[in-house]
mmCIF file of C-alpha atoms in Angstrom:
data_model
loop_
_atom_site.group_PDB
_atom_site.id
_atom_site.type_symbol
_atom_site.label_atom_id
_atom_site.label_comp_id
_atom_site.label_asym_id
_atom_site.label_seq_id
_atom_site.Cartn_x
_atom_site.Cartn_y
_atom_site.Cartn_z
ATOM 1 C CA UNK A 1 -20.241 -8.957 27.375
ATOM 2 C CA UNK A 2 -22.295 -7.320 24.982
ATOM 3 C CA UNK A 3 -23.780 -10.625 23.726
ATOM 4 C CA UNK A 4 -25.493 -11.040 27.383
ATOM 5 C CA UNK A 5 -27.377 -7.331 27.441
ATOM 6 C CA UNK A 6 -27.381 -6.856 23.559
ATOM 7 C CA UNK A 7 -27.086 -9.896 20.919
ATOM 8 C CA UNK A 8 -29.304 -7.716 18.367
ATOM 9 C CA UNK A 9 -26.605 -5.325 18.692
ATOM 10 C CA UNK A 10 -24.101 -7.985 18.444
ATOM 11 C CA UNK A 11 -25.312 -9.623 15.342
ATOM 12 C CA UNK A 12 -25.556 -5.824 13.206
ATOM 13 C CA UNK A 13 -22.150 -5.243 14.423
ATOM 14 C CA UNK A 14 -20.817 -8.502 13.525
ATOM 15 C CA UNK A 15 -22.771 -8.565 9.828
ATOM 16 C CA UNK A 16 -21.563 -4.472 9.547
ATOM 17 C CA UNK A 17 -17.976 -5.939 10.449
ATOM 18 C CA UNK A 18 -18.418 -8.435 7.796
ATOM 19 C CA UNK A 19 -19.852 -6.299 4.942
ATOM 20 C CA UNK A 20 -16.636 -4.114 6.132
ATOM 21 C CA UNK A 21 -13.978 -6.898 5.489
ATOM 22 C CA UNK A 22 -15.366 -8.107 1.928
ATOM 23 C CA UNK A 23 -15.681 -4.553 0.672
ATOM 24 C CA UNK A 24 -11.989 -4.045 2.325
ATOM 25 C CA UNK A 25 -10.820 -7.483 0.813
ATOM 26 C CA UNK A 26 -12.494 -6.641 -2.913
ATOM 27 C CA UNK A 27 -10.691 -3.424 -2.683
ATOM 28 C CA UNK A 28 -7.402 -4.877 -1.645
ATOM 29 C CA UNK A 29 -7.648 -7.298 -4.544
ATOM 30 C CA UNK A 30 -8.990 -5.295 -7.519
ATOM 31 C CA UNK A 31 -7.641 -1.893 -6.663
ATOM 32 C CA UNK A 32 -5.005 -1.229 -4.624
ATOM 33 C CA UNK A 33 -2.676 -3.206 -7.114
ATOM 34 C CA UNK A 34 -3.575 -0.604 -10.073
ATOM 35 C CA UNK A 35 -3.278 2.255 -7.591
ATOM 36 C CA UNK A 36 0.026 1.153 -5.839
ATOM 37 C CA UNK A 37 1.936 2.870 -8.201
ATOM 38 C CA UNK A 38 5.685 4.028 -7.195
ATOM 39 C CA UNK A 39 6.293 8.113 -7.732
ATOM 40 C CA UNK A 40 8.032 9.701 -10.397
ATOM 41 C CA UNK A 41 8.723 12.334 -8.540
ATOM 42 C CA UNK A 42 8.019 14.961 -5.493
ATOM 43 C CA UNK A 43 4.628 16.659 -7.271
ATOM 44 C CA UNK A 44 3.602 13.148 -7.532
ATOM 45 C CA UNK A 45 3.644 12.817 -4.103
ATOM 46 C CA UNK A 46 2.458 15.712 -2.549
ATOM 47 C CA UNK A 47 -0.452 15.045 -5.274
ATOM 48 C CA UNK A 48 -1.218 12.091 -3.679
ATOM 49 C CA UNK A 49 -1.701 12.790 -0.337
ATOM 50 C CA UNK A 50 -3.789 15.355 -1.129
ATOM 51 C CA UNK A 51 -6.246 13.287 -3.002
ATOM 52 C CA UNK A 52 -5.944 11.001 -0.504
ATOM 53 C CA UNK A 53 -6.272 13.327 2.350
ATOM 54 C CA UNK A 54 -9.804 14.953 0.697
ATOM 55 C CA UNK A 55 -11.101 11.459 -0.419
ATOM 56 C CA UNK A 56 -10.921 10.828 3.559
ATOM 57 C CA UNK A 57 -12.489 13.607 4.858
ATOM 58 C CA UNK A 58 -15.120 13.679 2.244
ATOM 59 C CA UNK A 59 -16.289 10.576 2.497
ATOM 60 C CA UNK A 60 -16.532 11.189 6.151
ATOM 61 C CA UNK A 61 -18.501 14.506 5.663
ATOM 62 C CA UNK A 62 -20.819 12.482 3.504
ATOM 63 C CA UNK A 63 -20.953 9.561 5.878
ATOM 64 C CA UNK A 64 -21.852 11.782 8.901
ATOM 65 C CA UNK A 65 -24.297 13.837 6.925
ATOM 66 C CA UNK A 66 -25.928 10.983 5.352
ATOM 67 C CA UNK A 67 -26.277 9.510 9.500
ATOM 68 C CA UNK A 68 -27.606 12.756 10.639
ATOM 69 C CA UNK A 69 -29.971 13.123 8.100
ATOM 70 C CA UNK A 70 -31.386 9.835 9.157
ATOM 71 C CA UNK A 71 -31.913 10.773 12.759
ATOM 72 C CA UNK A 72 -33.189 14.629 11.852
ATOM 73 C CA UNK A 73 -35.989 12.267 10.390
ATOM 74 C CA UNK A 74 -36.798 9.980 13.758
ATOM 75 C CA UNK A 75 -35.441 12.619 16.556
ATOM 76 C CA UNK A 76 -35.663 15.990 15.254
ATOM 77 C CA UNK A 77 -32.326 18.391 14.066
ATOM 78 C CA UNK A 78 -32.036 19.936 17.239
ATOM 79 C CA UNK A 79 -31.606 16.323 18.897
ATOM 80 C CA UNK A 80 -29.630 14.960 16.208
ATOM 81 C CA UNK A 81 -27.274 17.953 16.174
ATOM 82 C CA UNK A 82 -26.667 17.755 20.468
ATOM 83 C CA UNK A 83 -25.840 14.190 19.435
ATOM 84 C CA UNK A 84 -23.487 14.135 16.678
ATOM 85 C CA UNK A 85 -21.827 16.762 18.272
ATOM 86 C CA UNK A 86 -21.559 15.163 21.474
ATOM 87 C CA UNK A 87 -19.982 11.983 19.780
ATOM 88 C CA UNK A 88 -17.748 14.330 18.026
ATOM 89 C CA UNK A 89 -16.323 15.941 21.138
ATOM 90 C CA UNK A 90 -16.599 12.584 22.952
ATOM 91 C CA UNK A 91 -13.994 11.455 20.090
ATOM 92 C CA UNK A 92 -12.096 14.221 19.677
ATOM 93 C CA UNK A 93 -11.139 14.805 23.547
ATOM 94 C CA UNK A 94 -10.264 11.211 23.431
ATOM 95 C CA UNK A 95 -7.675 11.107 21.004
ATOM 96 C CA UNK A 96 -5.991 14.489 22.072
ATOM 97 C CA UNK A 97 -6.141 13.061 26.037
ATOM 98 C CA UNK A 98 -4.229 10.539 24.307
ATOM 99 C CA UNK A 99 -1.904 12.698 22.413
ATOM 100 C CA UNK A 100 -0.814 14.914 25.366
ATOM 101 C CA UNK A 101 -0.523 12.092 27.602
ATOM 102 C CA UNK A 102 1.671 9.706 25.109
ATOM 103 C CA UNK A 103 5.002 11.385 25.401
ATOM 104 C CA UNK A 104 4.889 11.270 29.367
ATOM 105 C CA UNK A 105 3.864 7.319 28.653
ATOM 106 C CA UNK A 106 6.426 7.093 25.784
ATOM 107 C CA UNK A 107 9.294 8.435 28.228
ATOM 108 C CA UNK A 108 8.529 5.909 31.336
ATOM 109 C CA UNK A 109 7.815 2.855 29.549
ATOM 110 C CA UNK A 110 10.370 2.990 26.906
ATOM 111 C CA UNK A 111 13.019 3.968 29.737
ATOM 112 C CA UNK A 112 14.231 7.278 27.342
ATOM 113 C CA UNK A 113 17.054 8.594 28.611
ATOM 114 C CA UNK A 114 18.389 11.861 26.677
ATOM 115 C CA UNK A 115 22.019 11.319 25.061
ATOM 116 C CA UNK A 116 24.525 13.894 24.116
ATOM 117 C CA UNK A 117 25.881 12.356 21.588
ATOM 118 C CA UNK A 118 22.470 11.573 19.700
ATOM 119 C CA UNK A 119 21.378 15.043 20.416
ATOM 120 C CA UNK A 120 25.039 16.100 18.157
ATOM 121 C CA UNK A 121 23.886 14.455 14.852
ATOM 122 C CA UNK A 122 20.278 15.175 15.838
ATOM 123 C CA UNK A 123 21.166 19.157 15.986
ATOM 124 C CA UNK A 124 23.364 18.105 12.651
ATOM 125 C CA UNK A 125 20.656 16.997 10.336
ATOM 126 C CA UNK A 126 18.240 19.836 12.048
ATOM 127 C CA UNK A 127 20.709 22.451 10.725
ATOM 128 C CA UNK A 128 20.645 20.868 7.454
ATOM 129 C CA UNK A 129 16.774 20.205 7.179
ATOM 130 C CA UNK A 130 16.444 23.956 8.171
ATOM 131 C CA UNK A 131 15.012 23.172 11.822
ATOM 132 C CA UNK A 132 15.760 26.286 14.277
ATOM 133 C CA UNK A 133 14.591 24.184 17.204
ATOM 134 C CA UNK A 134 16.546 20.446 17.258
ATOM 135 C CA UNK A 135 13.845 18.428 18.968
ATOM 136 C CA UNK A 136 15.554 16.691 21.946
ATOM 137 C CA UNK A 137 17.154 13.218 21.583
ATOM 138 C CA UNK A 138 16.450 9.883 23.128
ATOM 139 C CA UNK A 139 17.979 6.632 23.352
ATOM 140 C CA UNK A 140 15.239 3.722 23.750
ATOM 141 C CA UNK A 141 15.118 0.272 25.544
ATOM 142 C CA UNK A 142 13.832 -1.557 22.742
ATOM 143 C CA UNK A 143 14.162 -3.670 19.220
ATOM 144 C CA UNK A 144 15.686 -1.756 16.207
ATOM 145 C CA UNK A 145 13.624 1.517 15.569
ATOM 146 C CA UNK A 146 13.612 4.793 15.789
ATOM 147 C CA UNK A 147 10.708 7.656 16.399
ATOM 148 C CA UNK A 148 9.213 10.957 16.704
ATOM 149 C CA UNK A 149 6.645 11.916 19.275
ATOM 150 C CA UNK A 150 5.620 15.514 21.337
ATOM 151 C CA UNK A 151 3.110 17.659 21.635
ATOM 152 C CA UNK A 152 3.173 21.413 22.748
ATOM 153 C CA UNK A 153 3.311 20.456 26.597
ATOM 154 C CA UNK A 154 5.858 17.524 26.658
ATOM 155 C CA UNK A 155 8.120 19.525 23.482
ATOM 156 C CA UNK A 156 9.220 17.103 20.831
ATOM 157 C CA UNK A 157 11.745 14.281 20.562
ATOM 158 C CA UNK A 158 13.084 11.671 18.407
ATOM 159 C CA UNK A 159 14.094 8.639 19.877
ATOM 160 C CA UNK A 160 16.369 5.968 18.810
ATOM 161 C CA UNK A 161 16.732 2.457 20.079
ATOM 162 C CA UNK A 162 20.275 1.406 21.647
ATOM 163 C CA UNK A 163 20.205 -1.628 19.035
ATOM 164 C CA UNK A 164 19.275 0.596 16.084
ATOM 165 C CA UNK A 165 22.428 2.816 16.919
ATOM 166 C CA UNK A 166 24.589 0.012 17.601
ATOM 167 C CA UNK A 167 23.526 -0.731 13.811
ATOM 168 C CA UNK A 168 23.984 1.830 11.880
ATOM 169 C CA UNK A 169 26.878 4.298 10.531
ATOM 170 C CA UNK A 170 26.737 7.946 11.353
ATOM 171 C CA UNK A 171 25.758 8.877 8.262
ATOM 172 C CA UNK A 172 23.054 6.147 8.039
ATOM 173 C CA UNK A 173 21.801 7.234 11.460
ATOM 174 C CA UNK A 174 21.302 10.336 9.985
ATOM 175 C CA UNK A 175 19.350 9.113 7.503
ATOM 176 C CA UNK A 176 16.828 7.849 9.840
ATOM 177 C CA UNK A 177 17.435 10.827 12.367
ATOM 178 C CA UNK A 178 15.873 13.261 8.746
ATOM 179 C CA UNK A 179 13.419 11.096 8.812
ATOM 180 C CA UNK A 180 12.036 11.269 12.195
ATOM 181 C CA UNK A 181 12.448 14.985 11.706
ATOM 182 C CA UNK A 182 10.522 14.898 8.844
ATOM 183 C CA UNK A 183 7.716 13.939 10.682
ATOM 184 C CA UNK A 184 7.992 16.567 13.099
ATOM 185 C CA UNK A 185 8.707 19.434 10.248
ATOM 186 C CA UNK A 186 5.536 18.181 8.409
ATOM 187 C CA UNK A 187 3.401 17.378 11.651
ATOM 188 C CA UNK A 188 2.512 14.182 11.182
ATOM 189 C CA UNK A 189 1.813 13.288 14.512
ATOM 190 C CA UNK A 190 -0.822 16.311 14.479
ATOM 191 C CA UNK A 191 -2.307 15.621 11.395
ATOM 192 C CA UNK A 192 -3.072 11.714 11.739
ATOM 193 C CA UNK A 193 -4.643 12.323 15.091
ATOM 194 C CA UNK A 194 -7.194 14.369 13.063
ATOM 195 C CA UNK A 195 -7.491 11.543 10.768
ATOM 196 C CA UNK A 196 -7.884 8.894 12.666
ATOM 197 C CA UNK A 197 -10.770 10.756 13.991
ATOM 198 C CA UNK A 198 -12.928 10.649 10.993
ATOM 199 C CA UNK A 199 -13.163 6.782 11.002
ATOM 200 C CA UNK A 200 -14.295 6.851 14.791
ATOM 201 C CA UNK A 201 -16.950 9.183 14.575
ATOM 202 C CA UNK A 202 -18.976 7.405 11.954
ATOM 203 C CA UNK A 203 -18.435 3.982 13.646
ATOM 204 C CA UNK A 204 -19.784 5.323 17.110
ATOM 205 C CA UNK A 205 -22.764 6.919 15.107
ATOM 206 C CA UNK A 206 -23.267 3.323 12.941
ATOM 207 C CA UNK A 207 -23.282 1.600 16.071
ATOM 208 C CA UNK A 208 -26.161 4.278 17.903
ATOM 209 C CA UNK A 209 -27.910 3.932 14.750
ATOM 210 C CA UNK A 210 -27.841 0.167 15.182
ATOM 211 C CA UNK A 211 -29.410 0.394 18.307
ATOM 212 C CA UNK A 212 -31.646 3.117 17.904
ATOM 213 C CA UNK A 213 -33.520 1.199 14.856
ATOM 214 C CA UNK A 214 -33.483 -2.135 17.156
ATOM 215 C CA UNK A 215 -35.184 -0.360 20.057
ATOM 216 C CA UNK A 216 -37.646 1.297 17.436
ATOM 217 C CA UNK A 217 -38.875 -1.837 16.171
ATOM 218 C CA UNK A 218 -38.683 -3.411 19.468
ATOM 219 C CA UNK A 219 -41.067 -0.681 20.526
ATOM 220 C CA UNK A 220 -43.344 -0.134 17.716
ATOM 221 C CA UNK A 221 -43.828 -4.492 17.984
ATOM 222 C CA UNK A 222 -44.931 -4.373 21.776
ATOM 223 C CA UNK A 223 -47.374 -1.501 21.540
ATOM 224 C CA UNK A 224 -48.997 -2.443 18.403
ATOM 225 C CA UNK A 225 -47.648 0.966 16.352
ATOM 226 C CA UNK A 226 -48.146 0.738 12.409
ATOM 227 C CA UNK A 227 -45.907 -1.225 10.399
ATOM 228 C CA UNK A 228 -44.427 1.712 8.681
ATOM 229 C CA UNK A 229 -42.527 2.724 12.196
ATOM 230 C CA UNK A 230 -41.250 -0.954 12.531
ATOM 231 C CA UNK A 231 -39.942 -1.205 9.328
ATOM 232 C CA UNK A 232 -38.258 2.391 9.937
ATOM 233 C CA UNK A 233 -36.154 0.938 12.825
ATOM 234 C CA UNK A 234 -35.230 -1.587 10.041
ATOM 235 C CA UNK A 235 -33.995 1.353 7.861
ATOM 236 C CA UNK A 236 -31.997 2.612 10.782
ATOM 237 C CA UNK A 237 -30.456 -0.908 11.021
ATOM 238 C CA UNK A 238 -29.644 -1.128 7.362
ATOM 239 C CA UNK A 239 -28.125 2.107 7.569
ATOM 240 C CA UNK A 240 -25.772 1.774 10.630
ATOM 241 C CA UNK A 241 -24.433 -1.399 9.394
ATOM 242 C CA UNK A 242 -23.371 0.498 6.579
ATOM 243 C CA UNK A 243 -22.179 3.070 8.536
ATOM 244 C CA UNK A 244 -19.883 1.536 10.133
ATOM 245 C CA UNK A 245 -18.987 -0.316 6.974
ATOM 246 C CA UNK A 246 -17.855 2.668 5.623
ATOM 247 C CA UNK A 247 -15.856 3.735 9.369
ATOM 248 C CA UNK A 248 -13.587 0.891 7.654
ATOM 249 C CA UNK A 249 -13.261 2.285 4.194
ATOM 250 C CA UNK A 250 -12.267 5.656 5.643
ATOM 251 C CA UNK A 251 -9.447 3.972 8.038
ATOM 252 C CA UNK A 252 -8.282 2.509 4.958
ATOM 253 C CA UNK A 253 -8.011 5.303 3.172
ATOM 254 C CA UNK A 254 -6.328 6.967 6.626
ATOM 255 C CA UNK A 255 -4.050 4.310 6.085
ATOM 256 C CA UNK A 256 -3.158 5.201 2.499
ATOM 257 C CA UNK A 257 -2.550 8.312 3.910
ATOM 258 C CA UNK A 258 -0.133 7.123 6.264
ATOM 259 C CA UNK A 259 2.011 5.402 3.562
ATOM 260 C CA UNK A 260 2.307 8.393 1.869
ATOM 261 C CA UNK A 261 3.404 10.817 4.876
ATOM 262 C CA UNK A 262 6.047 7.933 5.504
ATOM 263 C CA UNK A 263 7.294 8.342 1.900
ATOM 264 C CA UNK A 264 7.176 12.447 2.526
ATOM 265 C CA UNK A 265 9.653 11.641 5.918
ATOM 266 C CA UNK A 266 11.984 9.579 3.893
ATOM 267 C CA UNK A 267 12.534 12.499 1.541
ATOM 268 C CA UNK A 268 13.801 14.432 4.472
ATOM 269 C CA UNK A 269 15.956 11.232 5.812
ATOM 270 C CA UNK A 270 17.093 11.264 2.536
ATOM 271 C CA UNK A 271 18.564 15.426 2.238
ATOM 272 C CA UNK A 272 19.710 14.725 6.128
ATOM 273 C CA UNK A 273 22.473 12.600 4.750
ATOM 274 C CA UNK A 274 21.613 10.593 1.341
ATOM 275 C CA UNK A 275 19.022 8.221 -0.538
ATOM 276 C CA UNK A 276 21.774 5.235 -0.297
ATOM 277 C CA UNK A 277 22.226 5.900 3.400
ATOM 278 C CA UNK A 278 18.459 5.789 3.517
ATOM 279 C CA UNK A 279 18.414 2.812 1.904
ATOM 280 C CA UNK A 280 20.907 1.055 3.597
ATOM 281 C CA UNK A 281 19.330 1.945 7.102
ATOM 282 C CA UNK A 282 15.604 0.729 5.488
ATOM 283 C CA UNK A 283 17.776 -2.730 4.534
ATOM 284 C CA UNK A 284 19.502 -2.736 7.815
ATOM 285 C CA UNK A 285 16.126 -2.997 9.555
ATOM 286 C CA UNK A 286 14.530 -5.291 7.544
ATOM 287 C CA UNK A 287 16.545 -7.920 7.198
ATOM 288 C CA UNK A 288 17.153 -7.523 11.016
ATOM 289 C CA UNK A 289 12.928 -8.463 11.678
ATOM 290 C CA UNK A 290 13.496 -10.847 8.622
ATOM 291 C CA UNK A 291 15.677 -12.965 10.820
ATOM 292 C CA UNK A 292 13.985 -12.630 14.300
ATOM 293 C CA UNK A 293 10.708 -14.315 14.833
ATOM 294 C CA UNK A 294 10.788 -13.205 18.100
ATOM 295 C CA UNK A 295 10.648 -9.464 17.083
ATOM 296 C CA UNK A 296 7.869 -10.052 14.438
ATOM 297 C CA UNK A 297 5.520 -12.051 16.853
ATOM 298 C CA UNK A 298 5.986 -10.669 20.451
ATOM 299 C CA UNK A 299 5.255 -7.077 19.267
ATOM 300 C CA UNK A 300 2.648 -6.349 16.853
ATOM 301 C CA UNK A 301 0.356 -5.587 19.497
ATOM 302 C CA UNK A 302 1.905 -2.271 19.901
ATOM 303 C CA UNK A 303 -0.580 0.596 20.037
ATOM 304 C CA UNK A 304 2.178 2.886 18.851
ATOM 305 C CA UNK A 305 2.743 1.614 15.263
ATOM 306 C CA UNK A 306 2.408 4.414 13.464
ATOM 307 C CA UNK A 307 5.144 6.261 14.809
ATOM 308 C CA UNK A 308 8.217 4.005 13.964
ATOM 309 C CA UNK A 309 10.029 4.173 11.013
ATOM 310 C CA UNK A 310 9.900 0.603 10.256
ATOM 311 C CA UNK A 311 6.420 -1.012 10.760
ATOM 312 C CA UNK A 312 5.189 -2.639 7.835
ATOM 313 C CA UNK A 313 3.380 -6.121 8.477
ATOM 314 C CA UNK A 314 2.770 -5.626 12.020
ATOM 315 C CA UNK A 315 6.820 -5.506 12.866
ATOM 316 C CA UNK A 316 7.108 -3.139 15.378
ATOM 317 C CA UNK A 317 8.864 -2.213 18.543
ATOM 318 C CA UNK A 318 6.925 -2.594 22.269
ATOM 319 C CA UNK A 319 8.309 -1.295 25.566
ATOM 320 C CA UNK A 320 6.273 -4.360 27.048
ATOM 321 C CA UNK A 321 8.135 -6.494 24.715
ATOM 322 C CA UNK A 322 11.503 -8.282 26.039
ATOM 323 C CA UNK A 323 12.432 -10.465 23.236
ATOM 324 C CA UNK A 324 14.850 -13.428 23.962
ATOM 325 C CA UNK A 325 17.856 -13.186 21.929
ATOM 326 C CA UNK A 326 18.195 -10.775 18.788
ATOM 327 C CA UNK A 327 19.577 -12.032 15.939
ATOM 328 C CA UNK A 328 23.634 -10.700 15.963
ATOM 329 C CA UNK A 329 24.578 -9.977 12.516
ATOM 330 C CA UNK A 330 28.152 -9.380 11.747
ATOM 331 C CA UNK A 331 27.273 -6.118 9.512
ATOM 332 C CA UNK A 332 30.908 -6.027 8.180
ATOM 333 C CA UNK A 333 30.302 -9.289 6.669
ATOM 334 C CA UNK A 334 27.086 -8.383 4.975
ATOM 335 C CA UNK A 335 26.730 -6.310 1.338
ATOM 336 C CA UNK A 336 24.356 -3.815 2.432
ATOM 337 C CA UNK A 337 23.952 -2.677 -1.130
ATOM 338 C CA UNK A 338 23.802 -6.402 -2.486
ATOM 339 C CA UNK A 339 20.864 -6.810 -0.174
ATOM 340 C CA UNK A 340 19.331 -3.635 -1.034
ATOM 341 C CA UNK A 341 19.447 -4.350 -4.414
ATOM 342 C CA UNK A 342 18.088 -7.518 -4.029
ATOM 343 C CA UNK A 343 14.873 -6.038 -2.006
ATOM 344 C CA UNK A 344 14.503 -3.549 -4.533
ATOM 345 C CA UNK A 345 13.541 -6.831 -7.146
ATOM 346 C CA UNK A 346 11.029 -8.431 -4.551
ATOM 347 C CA UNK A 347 7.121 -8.097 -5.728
ATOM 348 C CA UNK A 348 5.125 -6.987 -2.664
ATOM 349 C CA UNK A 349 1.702 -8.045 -1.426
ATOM 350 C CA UNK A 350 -0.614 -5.938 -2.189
ATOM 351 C CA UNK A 351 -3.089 -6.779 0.185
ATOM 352 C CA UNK A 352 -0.680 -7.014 3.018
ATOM 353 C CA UNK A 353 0.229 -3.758 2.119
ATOM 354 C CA UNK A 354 -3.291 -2.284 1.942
ATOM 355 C CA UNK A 355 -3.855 -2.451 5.742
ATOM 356 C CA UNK A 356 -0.489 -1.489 6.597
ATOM 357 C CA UNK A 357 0.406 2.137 8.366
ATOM 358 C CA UNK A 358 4.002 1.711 6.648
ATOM 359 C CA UNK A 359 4.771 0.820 2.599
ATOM 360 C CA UNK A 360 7.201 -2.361 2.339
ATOM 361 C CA UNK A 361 10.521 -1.845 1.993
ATOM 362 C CA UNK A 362 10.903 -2.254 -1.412
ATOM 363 C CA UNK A 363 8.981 0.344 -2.496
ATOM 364 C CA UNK A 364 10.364 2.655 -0.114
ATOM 365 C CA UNK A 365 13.865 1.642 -1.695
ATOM 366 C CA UNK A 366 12.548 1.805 -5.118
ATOM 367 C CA UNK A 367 11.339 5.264 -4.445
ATOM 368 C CA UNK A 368 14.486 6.821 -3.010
ATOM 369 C CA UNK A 369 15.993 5.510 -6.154
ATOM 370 C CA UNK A 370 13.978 8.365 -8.043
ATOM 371 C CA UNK A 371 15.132 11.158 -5.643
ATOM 372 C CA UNK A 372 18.195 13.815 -6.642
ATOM 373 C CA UNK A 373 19.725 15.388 -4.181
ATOM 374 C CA UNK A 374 18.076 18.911 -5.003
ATOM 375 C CA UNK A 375 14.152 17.629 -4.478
ATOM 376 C CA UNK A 376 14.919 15.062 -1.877
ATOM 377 C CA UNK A 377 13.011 16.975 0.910
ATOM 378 C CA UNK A 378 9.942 19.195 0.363
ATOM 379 C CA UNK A 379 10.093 22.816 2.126
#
């Protein structure tokens, strides 16, 4: 639709998208494979997201600085400040409308039903992990996977899939049980809703600038204005194109950030019962979407990605999903630690794993390799 009232528009957005994707793509290629680095350890780590987490935000500050500095010029500061903080409320009320209403969405769609006997190894691992308050436990109509989710008016919960549980041992449903809680002990959910509102905010302002410089030159052209304020709409052209350029770089980087809070959870799946129980439940799941085209295809349209434990390359579970036969695997017939050991030897794609929320499983397997059982969960 916006080709009919806007193809000006159209065009910036589509050469800003494309600018976007070959930045994305060089960095993908020439330095996510020096930077994808496995971790030595916990201060590593922590390290990490924190240089991650401030590379974000600053180059968001800068971003919406650099965009507001651009309009103080054509619209005065007062203007320019009602307006960049009217898209920032516009963005932020959007995402937490989202938040509070996801659990309530989570819960009907997903056909959650609470089970004592999940809630008994959930209150387990939360007396273990040091968690007064056992978030309450859910069993899931869906593919293999397991998740956290809440907010302050719904409470929290982790949920677990009836196939993942028919899956797993006890102690390797633990596993994934510490890791769920591991998201809720280090607030994940809280903190990449923040996040994922940097990106957002300096898109919506690339795209006003966009057509704010259009509409300038369009102007200054039919009533005969000096050159000078024609080729300023230009600027303003130029300059949300890279905008919203840059509204990619920064979801990238929230992505990075994402990989990283997923290592921090498996730290905590790890304490809750062991690394090799981790492990084996990480090996369980893959080679279960390994052998099931159906579950790789039918559901990486899922808007809730982020939240499952396993969701690297788009493999994810969708309540609107109803997959035709799963693959049955006789699990007492399979070496568990054969097949993690031969995941732990794969090379990954590094570009595949650059726009990923999740970090493939052999890294994650490599990683809980380096964990001892007195640093495997932060406090």
């Amino acid at each position: 639709m916006l080709w009919l009232y806007d193809p000006f528009t159209m065009i910036a957005l589509m050469l800003a998208y494309a600018v976007g994707f070959v930045v994305m793509m060089s960095m993908a290629a020439l330095i996510a494979p020096r930077v994808a680095r496995g971790f030595s350890n916990r201060f590593a780590l922590k390290s990490s997201m924190i240089i991650v987490g401030l590379l974000a935000a600053a180059s968001s500050i800068a971003g919406i600085c650099l965009v507001a500095y651009l309009l103080t010029s054509y619209f005065g500061a007062a203007l320019t400040l009602d307006f960049v903080a009217a898209i920032a409320v516009f963005v932020l009320l959007a995402n937490l409308f989202t938040y509070l209403i996801s659990p309530f969405m989570i819960n009907l769609f997903y056909g959650a039903k609470h089970s004592e006997d999940l809630q008994r190894i959930v209150n387990e691992v939360a007396a273990k992990l040091g968690v007064n308050r056992p978030p309450k436990a859910m069993l899931v109509n869906s593919p293999p996977n397991a998740f956290a989710y809440g907010n302050i008016l719904s409470g929290r919960y982790i949920a677990v899939s009836r196939e993942l549980a028919g899956m797993l041992s006890e102690e390797e449903l633990k596993a994934v049980i510490g890791h769920e809680l591991g998201h809720h002990i280090h607030r994940d959910n809280t903190i990449m809703l923040f996040m994922g509102i940097l990106p957002s905010i300096i898109y919506y302002l690339g795209v006003f600038l966009i057509r704010a410089g259009l509409v300038s030159s369009s102007v200054s052209r039919l009533t005969s204005r000096r050159r000078d304020n024609a080729s300023g709409g230009f600027i303003l052209v130029i300059a949300g194109i890279a905008a919203v350029a840059l509204s990619f770089i920064v979801q990238v980087l929230v992505l990075a950030f994402s990989r990283l809070r997923e290592y921090y959870a498996d730290t905590s799946g790890a304490r809750a019962s062991s690394p090799l129980n981790m492990q084996r439940a990480l090996a369980k799941l893959h080679l279960y979407y390994e052998g099931s085209s159906y579950a790789r295809e039918a559901v990486s349209a899922s808007k809730l990605k982020t939240l499952f434990i396993y969701a690297f390359t788009e493999t994810v579970a969708s309540p609107f999903y109803h997959y035709k036969t799963p693959p049955r695997i006789a699990w007492e017939r399979v070496d568990i630690d054969e097949v993690i050991e031969e995941l732990k030897r794969r090379e990954v794609n590094s570009v595949q794993e650059f726009f990923s929320t999740h970090p493939p499983t052999p890294k994650r397997l490599r990683f809980l390799d380096t964990l001892t059982m007195d640093a495997t969960a932060p406090r």
